[in-house]
GROMACS .gro file of C-alpha atoms in nm:
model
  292
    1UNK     CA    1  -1.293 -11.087  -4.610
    2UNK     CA    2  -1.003 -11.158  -4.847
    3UNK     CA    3  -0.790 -11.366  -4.645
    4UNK     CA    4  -0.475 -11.642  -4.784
    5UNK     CA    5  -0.381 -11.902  -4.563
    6UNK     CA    6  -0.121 -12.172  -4.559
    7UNK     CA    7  -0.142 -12.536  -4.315
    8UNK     CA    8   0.221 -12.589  -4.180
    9UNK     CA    9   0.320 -12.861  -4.366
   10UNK     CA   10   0.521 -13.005  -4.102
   11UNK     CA   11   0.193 -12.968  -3.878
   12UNK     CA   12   0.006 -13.293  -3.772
   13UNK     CA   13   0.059 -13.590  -3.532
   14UNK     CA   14   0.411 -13.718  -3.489
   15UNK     CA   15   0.523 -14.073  -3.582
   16UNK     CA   16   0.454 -14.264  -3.233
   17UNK     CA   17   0.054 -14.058  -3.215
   18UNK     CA   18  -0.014 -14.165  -3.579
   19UNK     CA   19   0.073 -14.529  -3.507
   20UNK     CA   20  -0.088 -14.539  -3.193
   21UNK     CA   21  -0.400 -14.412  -3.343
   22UNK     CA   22  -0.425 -14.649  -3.691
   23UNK     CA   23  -0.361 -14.926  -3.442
   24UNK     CA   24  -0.668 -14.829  -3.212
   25UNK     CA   25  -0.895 -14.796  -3.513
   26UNK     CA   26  -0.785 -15.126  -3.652
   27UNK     CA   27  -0.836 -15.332  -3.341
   28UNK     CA   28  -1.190 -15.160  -3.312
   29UNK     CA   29  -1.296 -15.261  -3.665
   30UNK     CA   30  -1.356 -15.632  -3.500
   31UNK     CA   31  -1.380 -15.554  -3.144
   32UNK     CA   32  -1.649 -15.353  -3.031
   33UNK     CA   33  -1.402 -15.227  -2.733
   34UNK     CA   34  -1.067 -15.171  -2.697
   35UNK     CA   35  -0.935 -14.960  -2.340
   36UNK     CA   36  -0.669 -14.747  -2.376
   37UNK     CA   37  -0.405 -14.657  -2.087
   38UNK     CA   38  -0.472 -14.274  -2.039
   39UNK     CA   39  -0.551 -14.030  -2.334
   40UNK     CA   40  -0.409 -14.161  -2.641
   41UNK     CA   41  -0.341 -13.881  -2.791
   42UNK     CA   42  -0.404 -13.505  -2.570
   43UNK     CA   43  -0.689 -13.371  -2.787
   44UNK     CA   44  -1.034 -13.372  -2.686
   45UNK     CA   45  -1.164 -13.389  -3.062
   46UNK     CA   46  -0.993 -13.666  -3.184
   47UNK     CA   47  -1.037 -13.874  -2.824
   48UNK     CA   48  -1.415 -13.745  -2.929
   49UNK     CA   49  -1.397 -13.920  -3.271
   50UNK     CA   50  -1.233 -14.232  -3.125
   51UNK     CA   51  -1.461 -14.259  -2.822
   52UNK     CA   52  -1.742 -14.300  -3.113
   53UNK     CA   53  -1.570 -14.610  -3.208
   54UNK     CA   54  -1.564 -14.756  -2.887
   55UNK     CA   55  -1.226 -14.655  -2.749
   56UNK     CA   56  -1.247 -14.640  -2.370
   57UNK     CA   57  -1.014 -14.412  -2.155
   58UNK     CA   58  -0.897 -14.603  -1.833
   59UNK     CA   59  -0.649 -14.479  -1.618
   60UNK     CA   60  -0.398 -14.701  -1.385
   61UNK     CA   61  -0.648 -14.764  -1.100
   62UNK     CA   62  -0.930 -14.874  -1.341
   63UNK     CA   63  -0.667 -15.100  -1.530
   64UNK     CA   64  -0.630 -15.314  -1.186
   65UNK     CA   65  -0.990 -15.368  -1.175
   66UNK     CA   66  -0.969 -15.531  -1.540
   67UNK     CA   67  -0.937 -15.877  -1.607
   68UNK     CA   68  -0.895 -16.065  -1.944
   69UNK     CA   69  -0.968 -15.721  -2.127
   70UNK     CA   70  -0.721 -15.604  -2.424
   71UNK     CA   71  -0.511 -15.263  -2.334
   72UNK     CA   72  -0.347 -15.003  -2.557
   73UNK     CA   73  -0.031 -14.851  -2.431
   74UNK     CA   74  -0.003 -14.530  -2.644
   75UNK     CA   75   0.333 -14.343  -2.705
   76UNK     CA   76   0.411 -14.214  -2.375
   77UNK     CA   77   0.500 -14.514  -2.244
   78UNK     CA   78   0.509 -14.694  -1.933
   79UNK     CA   79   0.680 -14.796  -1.630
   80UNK     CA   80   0.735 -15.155  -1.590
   81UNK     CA   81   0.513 -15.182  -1.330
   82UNK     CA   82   0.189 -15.157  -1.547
   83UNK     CA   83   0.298 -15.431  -1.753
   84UNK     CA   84   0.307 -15.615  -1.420
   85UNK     CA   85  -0.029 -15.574  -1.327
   86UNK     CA   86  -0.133 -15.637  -1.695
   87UNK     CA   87  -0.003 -16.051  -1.635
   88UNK     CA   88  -0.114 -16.090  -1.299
   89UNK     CA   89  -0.490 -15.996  -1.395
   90UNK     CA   90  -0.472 -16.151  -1.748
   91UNK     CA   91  -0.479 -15.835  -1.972
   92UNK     CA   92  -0.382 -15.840  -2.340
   93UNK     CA   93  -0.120 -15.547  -2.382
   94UNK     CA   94  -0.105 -15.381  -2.746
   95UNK     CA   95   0.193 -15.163  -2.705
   96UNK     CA   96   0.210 -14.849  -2.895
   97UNK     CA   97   0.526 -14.685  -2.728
   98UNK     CA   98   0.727 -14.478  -2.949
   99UNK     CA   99   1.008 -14.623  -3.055
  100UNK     CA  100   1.179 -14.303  -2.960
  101UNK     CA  101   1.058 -14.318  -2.587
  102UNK     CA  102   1.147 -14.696  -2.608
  103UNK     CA  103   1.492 -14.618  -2.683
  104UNK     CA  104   1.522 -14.363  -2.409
  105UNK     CA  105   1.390 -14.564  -2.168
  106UNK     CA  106   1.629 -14.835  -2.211
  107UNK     CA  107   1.934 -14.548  -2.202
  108UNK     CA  108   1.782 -14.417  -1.865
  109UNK     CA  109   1.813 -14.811  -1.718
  110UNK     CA  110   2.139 -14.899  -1.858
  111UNK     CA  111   2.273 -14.533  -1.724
  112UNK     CA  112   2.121 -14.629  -1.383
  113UNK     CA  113   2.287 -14.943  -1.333
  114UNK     CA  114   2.629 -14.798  -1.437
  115UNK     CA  115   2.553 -14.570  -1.138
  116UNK     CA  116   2.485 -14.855  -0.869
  117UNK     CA  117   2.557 -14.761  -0.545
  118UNK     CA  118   2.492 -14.384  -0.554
  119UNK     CA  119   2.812 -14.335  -0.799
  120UNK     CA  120   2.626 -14.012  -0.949
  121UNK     CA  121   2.236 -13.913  -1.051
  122UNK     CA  122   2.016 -13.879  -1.330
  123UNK     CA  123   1.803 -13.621  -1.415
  124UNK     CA  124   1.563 -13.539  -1.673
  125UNK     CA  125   1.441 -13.272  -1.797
  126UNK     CA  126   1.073 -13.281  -1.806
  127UNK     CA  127   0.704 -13.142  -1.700
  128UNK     CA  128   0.673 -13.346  -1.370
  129UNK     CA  129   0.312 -13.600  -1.370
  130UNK     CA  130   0.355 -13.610  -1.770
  131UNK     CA  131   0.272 -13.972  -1.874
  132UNK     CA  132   0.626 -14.015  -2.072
  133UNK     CA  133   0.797 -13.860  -1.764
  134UNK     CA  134   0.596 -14.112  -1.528
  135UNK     CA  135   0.757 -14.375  -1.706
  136UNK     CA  136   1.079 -14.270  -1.735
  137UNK     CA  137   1.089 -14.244  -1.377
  138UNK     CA  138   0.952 -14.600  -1.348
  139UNK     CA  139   1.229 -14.781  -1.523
  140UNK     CA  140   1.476 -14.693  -1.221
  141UNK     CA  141   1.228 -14.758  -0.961
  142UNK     CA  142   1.211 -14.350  -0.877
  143UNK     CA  143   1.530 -14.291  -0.831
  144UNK     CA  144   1.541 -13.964  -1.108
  145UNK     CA  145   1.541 -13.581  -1.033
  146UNK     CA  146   1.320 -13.452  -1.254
  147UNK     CA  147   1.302 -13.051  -1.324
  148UNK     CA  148   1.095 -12.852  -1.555
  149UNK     CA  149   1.328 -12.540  -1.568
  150UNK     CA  150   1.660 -12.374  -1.402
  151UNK     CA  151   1.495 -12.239  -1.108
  152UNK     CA  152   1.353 -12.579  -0.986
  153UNK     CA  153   1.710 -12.717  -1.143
  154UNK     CA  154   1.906 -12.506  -0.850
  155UNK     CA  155   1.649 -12.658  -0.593
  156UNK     CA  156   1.737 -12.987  -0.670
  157UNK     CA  157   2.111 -12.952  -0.667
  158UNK     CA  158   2.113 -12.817  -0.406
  159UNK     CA  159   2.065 -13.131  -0.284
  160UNK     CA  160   2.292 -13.344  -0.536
  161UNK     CA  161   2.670 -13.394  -0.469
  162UNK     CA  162   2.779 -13.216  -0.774
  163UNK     CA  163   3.163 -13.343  -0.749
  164UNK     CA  164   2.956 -13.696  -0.893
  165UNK     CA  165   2.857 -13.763  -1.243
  166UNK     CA  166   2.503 -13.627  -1.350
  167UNK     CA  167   2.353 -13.725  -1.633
  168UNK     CA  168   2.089 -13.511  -1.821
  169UNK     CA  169   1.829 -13.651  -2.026
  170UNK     CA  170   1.554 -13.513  -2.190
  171UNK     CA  171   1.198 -13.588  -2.200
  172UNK     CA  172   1.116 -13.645  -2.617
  173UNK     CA  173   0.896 -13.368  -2.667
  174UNK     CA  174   1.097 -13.048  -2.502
  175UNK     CA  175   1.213 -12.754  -2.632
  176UNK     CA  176   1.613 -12.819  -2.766
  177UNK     CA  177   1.677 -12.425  -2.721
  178UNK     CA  178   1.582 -12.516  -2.352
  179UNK     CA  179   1.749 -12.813  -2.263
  180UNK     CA  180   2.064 -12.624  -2.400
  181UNK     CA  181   2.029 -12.363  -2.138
  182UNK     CA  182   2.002 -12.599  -1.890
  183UNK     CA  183   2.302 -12.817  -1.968
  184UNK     CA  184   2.505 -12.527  -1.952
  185UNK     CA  185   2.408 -12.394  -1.648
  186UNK     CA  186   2.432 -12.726  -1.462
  187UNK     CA  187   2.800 -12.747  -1.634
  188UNK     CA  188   2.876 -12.437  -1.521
  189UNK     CA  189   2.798 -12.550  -1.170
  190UNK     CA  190   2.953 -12.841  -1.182
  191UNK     CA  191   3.273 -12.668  -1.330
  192UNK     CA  192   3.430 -12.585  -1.027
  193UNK     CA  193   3.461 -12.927  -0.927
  194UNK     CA  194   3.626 -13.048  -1.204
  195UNK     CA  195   3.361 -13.194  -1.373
  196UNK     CA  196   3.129 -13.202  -1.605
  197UNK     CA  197   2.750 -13.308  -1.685
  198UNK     CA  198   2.736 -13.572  -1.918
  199UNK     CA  199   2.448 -13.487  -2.176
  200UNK     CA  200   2.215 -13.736  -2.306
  201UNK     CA  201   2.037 -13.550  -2.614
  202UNK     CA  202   1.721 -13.758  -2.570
  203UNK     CA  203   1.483 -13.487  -2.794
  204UNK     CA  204   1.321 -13.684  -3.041
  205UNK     CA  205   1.484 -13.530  -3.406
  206UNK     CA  206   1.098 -13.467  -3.556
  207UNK     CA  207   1.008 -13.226  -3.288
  208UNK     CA  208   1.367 -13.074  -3.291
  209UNK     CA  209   1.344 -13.004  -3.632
  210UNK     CA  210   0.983 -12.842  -3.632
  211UNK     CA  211   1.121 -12.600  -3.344
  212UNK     CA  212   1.348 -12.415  -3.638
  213UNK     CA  213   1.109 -12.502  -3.915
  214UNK     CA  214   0.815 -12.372  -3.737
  215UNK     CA  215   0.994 -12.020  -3.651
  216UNK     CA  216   1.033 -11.988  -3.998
  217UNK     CA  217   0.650 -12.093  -4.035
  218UNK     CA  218   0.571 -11.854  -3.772
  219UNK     CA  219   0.791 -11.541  -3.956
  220UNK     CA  220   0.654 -11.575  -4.267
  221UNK     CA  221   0.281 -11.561  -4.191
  222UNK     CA  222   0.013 -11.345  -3.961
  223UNK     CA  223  -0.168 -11.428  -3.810
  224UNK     CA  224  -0.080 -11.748  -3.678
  225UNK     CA  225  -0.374 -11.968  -3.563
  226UNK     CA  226  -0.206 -12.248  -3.335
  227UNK     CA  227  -0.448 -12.554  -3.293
  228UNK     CA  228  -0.445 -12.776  -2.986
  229UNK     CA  229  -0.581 -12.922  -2.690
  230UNK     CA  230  -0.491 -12.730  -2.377
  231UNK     CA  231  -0.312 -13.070  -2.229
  232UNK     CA  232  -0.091 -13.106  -2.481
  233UNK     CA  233   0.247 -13.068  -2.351
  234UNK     CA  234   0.397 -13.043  -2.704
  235UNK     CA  235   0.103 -12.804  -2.736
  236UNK     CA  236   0.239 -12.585  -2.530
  237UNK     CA  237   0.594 -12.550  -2.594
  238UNK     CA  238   0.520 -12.509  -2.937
  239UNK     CA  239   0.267 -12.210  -2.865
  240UNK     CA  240   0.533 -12.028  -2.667
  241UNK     CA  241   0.741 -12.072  -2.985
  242UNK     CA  242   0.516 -11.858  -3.225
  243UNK     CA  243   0.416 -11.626  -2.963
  244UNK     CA  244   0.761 -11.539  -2.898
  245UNK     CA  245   0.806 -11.489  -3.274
  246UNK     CA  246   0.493 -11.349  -3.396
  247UNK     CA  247   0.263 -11.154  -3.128
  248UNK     CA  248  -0.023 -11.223  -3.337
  249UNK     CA  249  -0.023 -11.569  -3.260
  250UNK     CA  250  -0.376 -11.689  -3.114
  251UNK     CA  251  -0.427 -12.051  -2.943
  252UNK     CA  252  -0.751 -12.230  -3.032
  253UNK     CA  253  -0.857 -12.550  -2.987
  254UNK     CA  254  -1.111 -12.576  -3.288
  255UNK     CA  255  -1.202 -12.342  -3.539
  256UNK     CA  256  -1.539 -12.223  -3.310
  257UNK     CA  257  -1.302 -12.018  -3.098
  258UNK     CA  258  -1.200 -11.836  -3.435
  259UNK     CA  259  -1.282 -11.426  -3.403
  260UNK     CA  260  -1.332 -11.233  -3.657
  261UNK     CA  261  -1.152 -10.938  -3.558
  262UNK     CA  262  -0.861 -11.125  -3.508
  263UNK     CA  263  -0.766 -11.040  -3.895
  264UNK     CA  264  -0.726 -10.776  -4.117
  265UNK     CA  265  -0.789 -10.750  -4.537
  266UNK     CA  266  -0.494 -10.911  -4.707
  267UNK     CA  267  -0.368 -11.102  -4.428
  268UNK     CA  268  -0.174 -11.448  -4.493
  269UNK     CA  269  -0.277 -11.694  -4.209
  270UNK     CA  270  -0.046 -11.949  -4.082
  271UNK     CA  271  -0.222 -12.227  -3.944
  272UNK     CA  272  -0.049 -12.498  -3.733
  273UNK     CA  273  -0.032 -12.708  -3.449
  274UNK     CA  274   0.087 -12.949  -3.220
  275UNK     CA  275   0.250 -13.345  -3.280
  276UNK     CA  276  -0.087 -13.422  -3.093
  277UNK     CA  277  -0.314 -13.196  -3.362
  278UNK     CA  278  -0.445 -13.406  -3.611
  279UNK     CA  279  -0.458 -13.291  -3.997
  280UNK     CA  280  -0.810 -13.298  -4.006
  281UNK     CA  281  -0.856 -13.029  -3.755
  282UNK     CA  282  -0.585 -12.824  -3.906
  283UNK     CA  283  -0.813 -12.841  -4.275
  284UNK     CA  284  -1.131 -12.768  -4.106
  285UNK     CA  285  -0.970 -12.483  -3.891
  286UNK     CA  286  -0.892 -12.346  -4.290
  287UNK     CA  287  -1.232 -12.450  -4.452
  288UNK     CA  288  -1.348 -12.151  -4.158
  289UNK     CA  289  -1.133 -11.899  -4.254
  290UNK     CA  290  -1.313 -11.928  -4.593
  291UNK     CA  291  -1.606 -11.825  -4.463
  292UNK     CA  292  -1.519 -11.508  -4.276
   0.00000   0.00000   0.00000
């Protein structure tokens, strides 16, 4: 079959997943085991490829049940309480936390304490259990509203005084177009009380700017073959991107999931994928299509 195809440039792991990565792989070059704080990056390939090197998954109950070991915090972050438990049971913390989450998690505490004594509330936008969310949450000991969308937004304030301050934040990895709608619509609620939200544009700029890069990505090619693990978060949002643009937009998580009826003679194939996709999986998604 005569097919072209293009790799999104802009396609591949993000800043915080690369670092977090190089830094596993170097640490395991002279230690035959190195435990990492939930999945370092959310695709099952590449946790494949690192598992081979001796990178071992734990997840926060495991951790307490370590002693002298060496942890990796990857991008997502943390709530303060894990570093906790790493001194009382004598772990070694190599922390990989995105400066970007770092950043934001230090806005969300300051923003807190200029709120002592229930002078307003925060809330983030965010998909509610996700790791970076989980420690957001932690810095202010739980005291956050966090919503995914409008409809669970109106739930919540239903319950907020909305003649006090709210402050939106963002988790990194959402969709700007999104968190836009949902600043306004809290403002307009708020309106009639003579106030306003204040908005804390917390997106990280790298994903912001792939949002209107990959639409362009996304017009310009078909089909699109979007590559990611099903857990990604970023994954996800990013999907519903392309699909929205280009209906023939199919989600795969390696190239084995590839159909060949999927394309017809001449077509130009856009492949891409998530901040969590790593380029390697993007080039032998292409080395397929050559194939066909």
């Amino acid at each position: 079959m005569n097919l072209q195809y293009e790799i999104d440039p802009e396609s591949g792991f993000c800043y915080g997943v690369i670092r977090a990565v190089q830094t596993a792989e170097e640490n395991l070059k002279s230690n035959s085991t190195l435990f990492s704080l939930g999945s370092i990056v959310h695709n099952s390939l590449e946790l494949q490829r690192l598992r081979a090197k001796g990178l071992t998954v734990v997840d926060i109950g495991k951790m307490r049940q370590l002693h002298n070991a060496t942890v990796l915090i990857r991008a997502h972050g943390e709530p303060p309480q894990t570093y906790s438990i790493a001194k009382e049971n004598n772990i070694t913390i190599i922390d990989c936390t995105c400066p970007v989450v770092l950043k934001l998690q230090a806005l969300i505490r300051n923003t807190y304490a200029s709120l002592a004594g229930g002078k307003g509330t925060l809330l983030i936008f965010g998909k509610r259990g996700h790791a970076e969310v989980n420690g957001l949450v932690g810095q202010v000991n739980g005291n956050a509203v966090v919503v995914e969308d409008i409809a669970s937004a109106n739930e919540a304030l239903a319950e907020i005084d909305l003649s006090l301050p709210i402050h939106i934040f963002s988790q990194t990895t959402k969709d700007p177009n999104e968190f836009e709608e949902l600043c306004n619509h809290i403002g307009a609620m708020q309106r009639p009380y003579g106030i306003l939200p204040v908005i804390h544009n917390t997106i990280c700029r790298r994903v912001a700017n792939r949002h209107s890069k990959l639409r362009s990505f996304a017009l310009s090619h078909s089909p699109i073959l979007f590559v990611s693990g099903r857990e990604s978060s970023n994954g996800k949002v990013l999907f519903d991107l392309c699909s929205s643009i280009n209906p023939r937009t199919y989600f795969i998580e390696d190239e084995s999931a590839i159909e060949r009826d999927w394309f017809k003679e001449g077509d130009f194939v856009g492949i891409c994928g998530a901040t969590s996709t790593p380029k390697w999986q993007l080039e032998r998604v292409a080395s397929h299509l050559e194939s066909l």
